[in-house]
Amino acid sequence: MKYNEQEIDRRRTFAIVSHPDAGKTTITEKLLLFGGAIQQAGEVRARKAARHATSDWMEMEKQRGISVTSSVMKFTYRDYEVNLLDTPGHNDFSEDTYRVLTAVDSALMVIDSVKGVENQTIKLLDVCRLRHTPIMTFINKLDREGRDPFELIDEIEKVLRIQCAPMTWPIGMGKRFRGTYHLYTKELVIFDAEAERGTGGVISMTGLDDPRLDELLGSQAEELRADVELLEGAAHPFEEEAYRAGLQTPVFFGSAINTFGVQQLLDTFVDHAPTPLPREAVSRTVSPYEEPFTAFAFKIQANMDPAHRDRIAFFRVCSGKFTRGMKVRHVRLGREVAINNATIFMAQDRTHVDEAFPGDIIGIHNHGTIKIGDTFTQGEELKFTGIPNFAPEHFRRVRLLDPLKSKALEKGLTQLAEEGTTQVFRPLMGADWVVGAVGLLQFDVVMHRLEHEYNVKATYEPVSYVTARWVTGEKKKIEEFQKKEVMSCYIDGEGDLTYLAGSQWRLDNTMDNWKDLAFHATREHN
Ligand code: G4P
């Protein structure tokens, strides 16, 4: 096997999808501990606390250095190189959160056993579904009195429309939580909050009829047997193919804060999660094993300090090998650029990494020459797809305070839209721009940057939209639609027709009335 192939096959690139407080930070920390990337618990938590103690983004910006390094966490586990991409969650939830999911090969879903499937998880799973992303599930906080595991599994299947294949099964919960039984390896893992990694022992059973179960679990052994019997009719057996196709999720139970169940999850993850996958481009599919280097930008982080107007564009490597200083083709601009100043994200213990392989993320410094969706190659005219804009969920009308600055306002709003901070919509009728975002914090970011980078003073006015759809169809129909719905029609930053709706009901109604037109919740970059 070639060196490159080996490097590709040992990579696993993923993100965590969860609702705030389900335990993402806690699990991340435990994963990094297993990978030796951090030395003690608390390091990731401290970063999170710094980021979330405030809803003021200027304060959050002071943590900027931290948020860049925690955007991608790399660790080694067994023989595997694992890249964990951060999905911004609390106050910093934004379109980036969605777009990170377009750069990974699989996801880990964390569910709070007390709360079950929550709102943000539903939205994130919708994004995963666009690319049939394989998902593993960790049901967390079994040390608490949570909901019935059967009910949780049923809720995941119904609400998230994905088959569940329990891999482990919990024995009691809360005060009666005794551990888990692995349905495939037949191992009983005893929970002991006081023991190292929360584990009081791992005992191999011959099966559920092993009398040692009764010795160790007492009457709870019978409960376990009854549960597993019920599972045979109620759940699906694990099938790697169904998992890889995004149709089925293997489910683990545990308690992240006690490290319990995390290693079982991690072992199954590295064994079964996909290696870096082929990527769709406009003209063809690119295999990770191809020799020429290719990559695409999925996230841009601007430096808020006006003295340093540089940005970092995050690229996912899709094929070939990246080496520092190499020349690549910036396909949209049609020119060669040399990349000397790249950040290759790496594990803490290795200070000098000068190459990156498919599945890896590199950060490239630039001054606004890179847009979301941009493709880099070694000469080929290639454009990766599947890095879309997502329909915003919050909207504000922009009122310019100095009417002479309308050109600067347009430039600012358009450039910020290209970076993926927000989206911008120009009304078909009227003059005021509307800004749309997935997370509220982005509105403050835009105002600050307009003032400091573009010297434009503006304010926001509320506007009663709740969602947007990109509209396509036959020219005549589109013209008719624009006439009838002129008050709700806008042109976005890349010139595409967008319909903004005041309520879900209105959107459904409009879609019903215009069956010949297509209403898209995402839009590819031009
Ligand atoms: P997030 O990143 O998904 O938002 O969640 P995070 O890991 O920060 O966890 C949210 C809260 O849930 C934290 O408590 C954390 O300690 C707790 N938690 C995580 N895993 C478990 C678990 O297995 N069992 C129990 N009982 N709790 C768990 P907090 O009070 O908000 O923070 P802290 O004071 O513990 O830092």
XYZ file of C-alpha atoms and ligand atoms in Angstrom:
562
model
C 0.000 0.000 0.000
C 1.265 3.463 -0.813
C 2.144 5.856 2.021
C -0.721 8.173 1.008
C -3.290 5.384 1.078
C -2.217 4.343 4.539
C -2.517 7.914 5.749
C -5.995 8.231 4.250
C -7.298 4.959 5.627
C -6.302 5.796 9.177
C -8.197 9.078 9.177
C -11.640 9.663 10.688
C -13.124 13.145 10.357
C -16.293 13.886 12.291
C -18.343 16.415 14.267
C -20.650 16.194 17.254
C -24.325 17.066 16.837
C -26.297 17.814 19.972
C -28.518 20.292 21.719
C -26.779 22.636 24.198
C -26.137 20.956 27.564
C -26.468 17.375 26.313
C -22.762 16.839 27.049
C -20.817 17.682 23.878
C -18.025 19.471 25.734
C -17.740 16.695 28.296
C -17.497 13.984 25.633
C -15.034 16.013 23.579
C -12.846 16.295 26.615
C -12.970 12.577 27.317
C -12.195 11.738 23.693
C -9.178 14.043 23.782
C -8.019 12.424 27.000
C -8.190 8.984 25.387
C -6.291 10.397 22.434
C -3.636 11.932 24.678
C -4.296 15.345 23.129
C -4.942 16.903 26.526
C -3.455 15.877 29.840
C -6.279 16.520 32.240
C -9.998 16.967 32.365
C -11.099 20.577 32.486
C -9.103 22.048 29.608
C -11.910 22.025 27.067
C -14.463 22.998 29.688
C -12.435 26.078 30.586
C -12.464 27.165 26.952
C -16.171 26.591 26.733
C -16.781 28.549 29.922
C -14.742 31.420 28.523
C -16.751 31.361 25.354
C -20.165 31.045 26.876
C -19.898 33.060 30.035
C -20.911 35.983 27.884
C -23.379 36.604 25.132
C -21.314 39.618 24.084
C -19.434 38.658 20.955
C -16.691 41.245 21.471
C -15.845 39.422 24.658
C -15.986 36.181 22.740
C -13.630 37.651 20.188
C -11.046 38.125 22.895
C -11.021 34.363 22.998
C -10.385 34.305 19.279
C -7.045 32.535 19.436
C -8.745 29.832 21.412
C -11.699 29.496 19.101
C -9.406 29.026 16.099
C -7.449 26.239 17.725
C -10.564 24.540 19.054
C -12.227 24.679 15.636
C -10.437 21.462 14.766
C -9.168 19.033 17.349
C -6.896 16.266 16.191
C -5.981 13.247 18.234
C -4.514 9.823 17.736
C -6.321 6.767 19.058
C -4.947 3.269 18.498
C -3.651 3.583 14.935
C -6.135 6.210 13.888
C -5.841 9.929 13.240
C -9.095 11.477 14.365
C -10.176 14.987 13.349
C -13.000 16.366 15.479
C -14.496 19.525 13.997
C -16.187 21.879 16.432
C -19.833 22.709 15.816
C -20.470 26.097 17.479
C -23.434 25.655 19.757
C -24.695 28.080 22.376
C -24.464 31.779 21.674
C -22.298 31.236 18.631
C -24.715 28.903 16.830
C -24.639 30.016 13.201
C -24.598 28.857 9.623
C -21.044 27.687 10.288
C -22.493 25.084 12.609
C -24.439 23.656 9.698
C -21.621 24.046 7.207
C -19.094 22.187 9.353
C -21.323 19.166 8.787
C -20.670 19.374 5.057
C -16.923 18.914 5.696
C -17.052 15.738 7.798
C -17.432 12.080 6.879
C -19.576 11.140 9.853
C -21.161 12.518 13.005
C -21.646 11.617 16.630
C -25.051 12.478 18.059
C -25.270 13.091 21.800
C -28.694 12.820 23.423
C -29.516 13.750 27.008
C -31.349 10.766 28.489
C -33.469 13.076 30.632
C -34.540 15.365 27.807
C -34.567 13.116 24.757
C -34.475 14.516 21.230
C -34.265 18.316 21.330
C -34.763 21.084 18.848
C -31.183 21.822 17.751
C -30.466 18.148 17.228
C -33.449 17.923 14.894
C -32.123 20.809 12.797
C -28.597 19.400 12.675
C -29.852 15.965 11.668
C -31.737 17.572 8.789
C -28.383 18.836 7.558
C -26.760 15.413 8.012
C -29.557 13.881 5.988
C -28.689 16.039 2.960
C -25.481 14.046 2.534
C -26.607 10.767 4.155
C -23.945 11.300 6.809
C -23.382 8.185 8.958
C -24.307 8.872 12.589
C -23.375 7.146 15.826
C -25.434 7.902 18.908
C -24.444 8.293 22.534
C -27.290 8.518 25.031
C -25.758 10.419 27.929
C -26.337 11.008 31.646
C -27.496 7.502 32.564
C -26.389 8.337 36.111
C -29.515 10.515 36.256
C -33.133 9.468 36.414
C -33.808 9.709 32.718
C -36.481 8.466 30.389
C -37.135 4.830 29.569
C -34.464 3.726 27.045
C -37.139 2.101 24.844
C -38.985 5.390 24.730
C -35.775 7.240 23.816
C -34.999 4.833 20.997
C -38.543 5.129 19.735
C -38.346 8.923 19.825
C -35.058 8.960 17.872
C -36.572 6.663 15.231
C -39.785 8.663 14.880
C -38.565 12.239 15.239
C -35.198 11.900 13.498
C -36.353 9.288 11.002
C -33.379 6.985 11.459
C -33.302 3.325 12.513
C -31.704 2.615 15.887
C -29.375 -0.336 16.443
C -28.563 -0.500 20.169
C -24.986 -1.731 20.645
C -25.026 -1.600 24.423
C -28.024 -1.693 26.743
C -28.257 0.050 30.115
C -28.946 -1.813 33.317
C -31.121 0.553 35.336
C -30.541 4.269 35.510
C -30.018 7.027 38.046
C -29.443 5.519 41.488
C -30.060 2.027 40.072
C -27.609 2.431 37.168
C -25.364 -0.631 37.265
C -23.667 -0.454 33.890
C -24.211 -1.690 30.356
C -24.357 -5.017 28.593
C -22.778 -5.109 25.130
C -25.236 -6.878 22.862
C -22.517 -8.069 20.458
C -19.364 -8.662 22.530
C -21.507 -9.885 25.468
C -19.405 -7.861 27.875
C -20.867 -6.587 31.092
C -19.341 -3.240 32.004
C -19.933 -2.316 35.612
C -20.560 1.323 36.426
C -18.671 2.711 39.395
C -18.531 6.489 39.603
C -15.611 6.272 42.050
C -13.455 4.014 39.855
C -11.085 5.139 37.123
C -13.009 5.950 33.945
C -16.231 5.185 35.817
C -15.698 1.495 35.214
C -15.728 -1.020 38.034
C -14.873 -3.943 35.772
C -15.405 -5.448 32.341
C -16.628 -9.026 32.484
C -17.046 -11.289 29.461
C -20.282 -13.265 29.642
C -21.153 -16.407 27.725
C -24.512 -14.810 27.039
C -27.567 -13.563 28.833
C -28.075 -16.936 30.543
C -24.653 -16.671 32.211
C -25.383 -17.165 35.952
C -22.705 -14.588 36.839
C -25.157 -11.937 35.679
C -27.431 -12.912 38.578
C -24.523 -12.927 41.015
C -23.431 -9.467 39.972
C -26.732 -7.783 39.254
C -29.221 -9.566 41.494
C -32.794 -8.949 40.423
C -31.628 -6.482 37.786
C -30.284 -9.437 35.765
C -33.854 -10.535 35.073
C -34.780 -6.988 34.051
C -31.879 -6.988 31.584
C -32.997 -10.332 30.118
C -36.545 -9.080 29.717
C -35.323 -5.885 28.077
C -33.107 -7.698 25.589
C -35.948 -10.051 24.713
C -38.156 -7.062 24.046
C -35.386 -5.474 21.977
C -35.335 -8.425 19.627
C -38.753 -7.440 18.388
C -38.414 -3.679 18.830
C -34.946 -2.764 17.555
C -32.786 -3.406 14.516
C -29.597 -5.462 14.483
C -26.469 -3.461 13.612
C -25.652 -3.465 9.908
C -22.557 -1.602 8.836
C -23.967 -0.948 5.391
C -27.124 0.692 6.754
C -25.020 2.799 9.137
C -22.701 3.896 6.309
C -25.717 4.864 4.218
C -27.043 7.083 7.006
C -30.129 4.893 7.426
C -29.243 3.391 10.780
C -27.518 4.680 13.884
C -25.655 2.411 16.325
C -26.636 3.481 19.857
C -24.471 3.498 22.998
C -25.496 4.360 26.539
C -23.265 5.964 29.136
C -22.341 8.800 31.399
C -19.799 11.125 29.844
C -19.012 12.978 33.025
C -17.908 9.652 34.524
C -16.142 8.669 31.265
C -18.444 5.651 31.335
C -19.228 4.176 27.924
C -16.995 6.617 26.054
C -14.244 4.147 25.199
C -16.721 1.559 23.907
C -18.104 4.256 21.668
C -14.656 5.378 20.504
C -13.563 1.815 19.697
C -16.634 1.186 17.584
C -16.228 4.594 16.019
C -12.684 4.057 14.740
C -13.550 0.505 13.627
C -16.677 1.373 11.678
C -16.836 5.093 10.872
C -15.985 5.850 7.247
C -12.508 6.761 6.035
C -12.339 10.042 4.061
C -15.065 9.740 1.444
C -15.113 10.691 -2.231
C -16.528 14.194 -2.890
C -18.892 15.366 -5.574
C -17.702 18.113 -7.883
C -19.683 19.703 -10.707
C -17.955 17.668 -13.400
C -17.117 14.429 -11.583
C -16.570 12.624 -8.289
C -13.139 13.060 -6.726
C -11.625 10.057 -4.968
C -9.440 10.734 -1.917
C -6.866 8.373 -3.413
C -6.212 10.557 -6.440
C -2.703 11.959 -6.443
C -3.338 15.646 -7.250
C -4.259 17.781 -4.267
C -7.795 19.194 -4.018
C -9.621 20.995 -1.190
C -12.608 23.278 -0.570
C -13.341 26.118 1.867
C -16.202 25.530 4.295
C -15.626 28.181 6.931
C -14.067 31.615 7.099
C -13.058 33.270 10.295
C -12.309 36.978 10.204
C -10.025 38.696 12.613
C -12.057 41.260 14.515
C -8.995 43.362 15.239
C -9.102 46.127 12.610
C -5.296 46.264 12.683
C -5.199 42.712 11.348
C -7.640 42.411 8.516
C -6.606 38.877 7.716
C -8.990 35.992 7.632
C -8.503 32.296 8.061
C -10.241 30.102 5.535
C -10.733 26.521 6.677
C -10.172 23.992 3.924
C -11.037 20.334 3.929
C -8.471 18.301 2.000
C -10.286 15.975 -0.443
C -7.453 14.299 -2.341
C -3.683 14.211 -2.675
C -1.242 15.616 -0.197
C -0.793 19.171 1.004
C 2.711 20.342 1.775
C 3.610 23.729 3.102
C 4.651 26.196 0.450
C 3.031 24.278 -2.377
C 1.452 26.088 -5.322
C -2.260 25.552 -5.860
C -4.836 26.817 -8.293
C -7.556 29.072 -6.861
C -10.156 27.899 -9.361
C -12.715 30.730 -9.026
C -10.076 33.418 -9.485
C -8.285 31.341 -12.133
C -4.826 31.852 -10.723
C -2.004 30.064 -8.988
C -1.264 30.876 -5.366
C 1.564 29.698 -3.143
C 0.513 28.706 0.341
C 3.268 29.278 2.836
C 1.244 30.568 5.687
C -1.090 27.677 6.415
C -2.113 26.313 9.761
C -2.206 22.566 9.687
C -4.221 21.507 12.677
C -2.480 18.934 14.726
C -2.280 17.092 17.954
C -0.691 19.013 20.794
C 2.267 16.705 21.150
C 3.558 17.078 17.609
C 4.802 20.530 16.954
C 5.903 20.258 13.356
C 3.427 18.938 10.875
C 4.067 20.131 7.376
C 1.736 17.931 5.408
C -1.961 17.226 5.379
C -3.940 14.370 3.852
C -7.540 13.808 2.774
C -9.804 14.220 5.784
C -7.500 16.829 7.348
C -8.348 20.494 7.761
C -5.939 23.291 6.927
C -6.369 26.962 7.763
C -5.172 29.424 5.137
C -4.561 33.104 5.891
C -5.876 35.537 3.311
C -7.248 39.045 2.931
C -10.705 38.352 1.687
C -9.736 36.520 -1.496
C -11.396 33.294 -0.427
C -15.167 32.644 -0.349
C -17.103 29.784 1.142
C -17.187 26.963 -1.390
C -13.933 27.936 -3.149
C -11.989 25.018 -4.574
C -8.193 24.661 -4.706
C -6.584 22.167 -7.094
C -3.274 21.441 -8.792
C -4.483 22.821 -12.087
C -7.797 21.115 -12.777
C -10.915 23.222 -13.355
C -12.929 21.682 -10.574
C -15.746 22.958 -8.376
C -16.820 20.967 -5.339
C -20.532 20.966 -4.569
C -22.454 20.319 -1.378
C -21.211 23.332 0.629
C -24.444 25.324 0.495
C -26.007 28.335 2.132
C -28.815 27.391 4.490
C -32.111 29.227 4.764
C -31.742 31.866 7.521
C -34.058 31.739 10.511
C -33.694 35.348 11.723
C -34.003 38.558 9.738
C -33.348 42.296 10.219
C -33.889 45.229 7.901
C -30.822 47.465 7.574
C -31.423 51.205 7.785
C -28.458 53.231 6.522
C -27.790 56.327 8.645
C -25.667 58.158 6.087
C -27.374 57.940 2.691
C -24.107 58.770 0.914
C -22.653 55.472 2.061
C -24.953 53.183 0.129
C -22.150 51.797 -2.093
C -19.996 51.003 0.919
C -22.953 49.344 2.609
C -23.556 47.163 -0.416
C -19.897 46.191 -0.585
C -19.753 45.371 3.118
C -22.932 43.333 3.182
C -21.948 41.420 0.051
C -18.450 40.611 1.304
C -19.726 39.497 4.681
C -22.201 37.258 2.885
C -19.343 35.753 0.866
C -17.576 34.894 4.105
C -20.729 33.140 5.237
C -21.260 35.393 8.271
C -24.787 36.313 7.208
C -26.842 36.397 4.065
C -28.035 39.520 2.379
C -31.225 40.172 0.441
C -32.129 43.140 -1.744
C -35.893 43.725 -2.115
C -37.454 43.675 -5.567
C -39.462 46.654 -4.395
C -38.014 49.238 -2.010
C -34.459 50.110 -1.094
C -33.565 48.660 2.298
C -31.486 45.505 2.477
C -32.541 42.640 4.668
C -29.896 40.605 6.483
C -30.616 36.973 7.358
C -28.779 34.699 9.785
C -29.064 31.289 11.393
C -27.900 32.597 14.810
C -28.714 35.959 16.399
C -25.158 36.806 17.385
C -24.253 37.325 13.740
C -26.286 40.533 13.582
C -23.986 42.221 16.104
C -20.950 40.967 14.218
C -22.221 42.531 10.990
C -22.903 45.945 12.543
C -19.511 46.065 14.186
C -17.679 45.074 11.049
C -19.672 47.468 8.859
C -18.639 50.304 11.105
C -14.996 49.350 11.618
C -14.058 47.823 8.288
C -16.350 49.626 5.850
C -16.892 52.868 7.745
C -20.655 52.565 7.453
C -23.086 53.476 10.207
C -26.422 51.704 10.096
C -29.099 50.373 12.430
C -31.482 47.451 12.365
C -35.235 47.456 12.204
C -37.304 44.424 12.980
C -38.871 42.652 10.045
C -41.438 39.909 10.327
C -39.863 37.077 8.349
C -39.166 33.655 9.813
C -37.751 31.683 6.911
C -36.482 31.914 3.342
C -36.571 29.757 0.214
C -34.627 30.043 -3.018
C -37.076 29.872 -5.909
C -36.362 28.367 -9.317
C -38.533 27.454 -12.282
C -39.529 28.289 -15.812
C -38.854 31.930 -16.751
C -42.472 32.849 -17.408
C -43.697 31.351 -14.156
C -40.950 33.106 -12.235
C -41.972 36.451 -13.711
C -45.573 35.797 -12.766
C -44.498 34.841 -9.253
C -42.363 37.952 -8.853
C -45.325 40.126 -9.849
C -47.796 38.475 -7.477
C -45.446 38.115 -4.536
C -43.362 41.218 -5.096
C -43.446 42.274 -1.446
C -41.836 38.999 -0.366
C -39.343 38.641 -3.219
C -35.682 39.444 -2.763
C -32.419 38.951 -4.634
C -29.629 37.438 -2.555
C -25.913 38.262 -2.538
C -25.221 36.045 -5.521
C -28.148 37.252 -7.587
C -30.608 34.446 -6.901
C -34.335 34.928 -6.358
C -35.373 34.376 -2.751
C -38.814 34.289 -1.170
C -38.992 35.454 2.456
C -41.970 34.169 4.432
C -43.652 35.698 7.471
C -44.678 32.323 8.858
C -44.414 28.634 8.122
C -48.094 28.691 7.213
C -47.524 31.369 4.586
C -44.620 29.440 3.135
C -46.675 26.240 2.884
C -49.531 28.174 1.357
C -47.310 29.853 -1.234
C -45.679 26.543 -2.136
C -49.152 25.073 -2.569
C -50.191 27.899 -4.860
C -47.052 27.687 -6.990
C -46.649 23.985 -7.586
C -44.731 24.581 -10.853
C -41.923 26.311 -8.989
C -39.258 24.731 -6.781
C -38.592 26.168 -3.299
C -35.129 25.267 -1.987
C -34.050 25.382 1.664
C -30.385 25.428 0.653
C -28.500 27.116 -2.128
C -25.197 26.138 -3.707
C -22.513 28.783 -4.099
C -21.986 30.022 -7.624
P -22.681 20.845 25.988
O -21.251 21.027 25.585
O -23.408 19.874 25.143
O -23.415 22.112 26.161
O -22.717 20.127 27.411
P -21.619 19.990 28.573
O -20.632 18.940 28.230
O -21.093 21.314 28.953
O -22.545 19.422 29.718
C -23.658 20.149 30.183
C -23.892 19.826 31.646
O -24.198 18.442 31.775
C -22.668 20.090 32.511
O -23.152 20.473 33.772
C -22.041 18.716 32.596
O -21.254 18.557 33.742
C -23.276 17.838 32.669
N -23.020 16.466 32.226
C -22.330 16.026 31.149
N -22.310 14.676 31.102
C -22.999 14.252 32.172
C -23.323 12.961 32.691
O -22.954 11.924 32.163
N -24.073 12.932 33.831
C -24.489 14.056 34.473
N -25.207 13.914 35.568
N -24.190 15.299 34.019
C -23.455 15.388 32.889
P -23.158 21.955 34.252
O -23.715 21.946 35.626
O -23.812 22.827 33.247
O -21.667 22.336 34.227
P -20.532 21.969 35.262
O -20.839 22.818 36.428
O -20.628 20.506 35.545
O -19.303 22.344 34.548
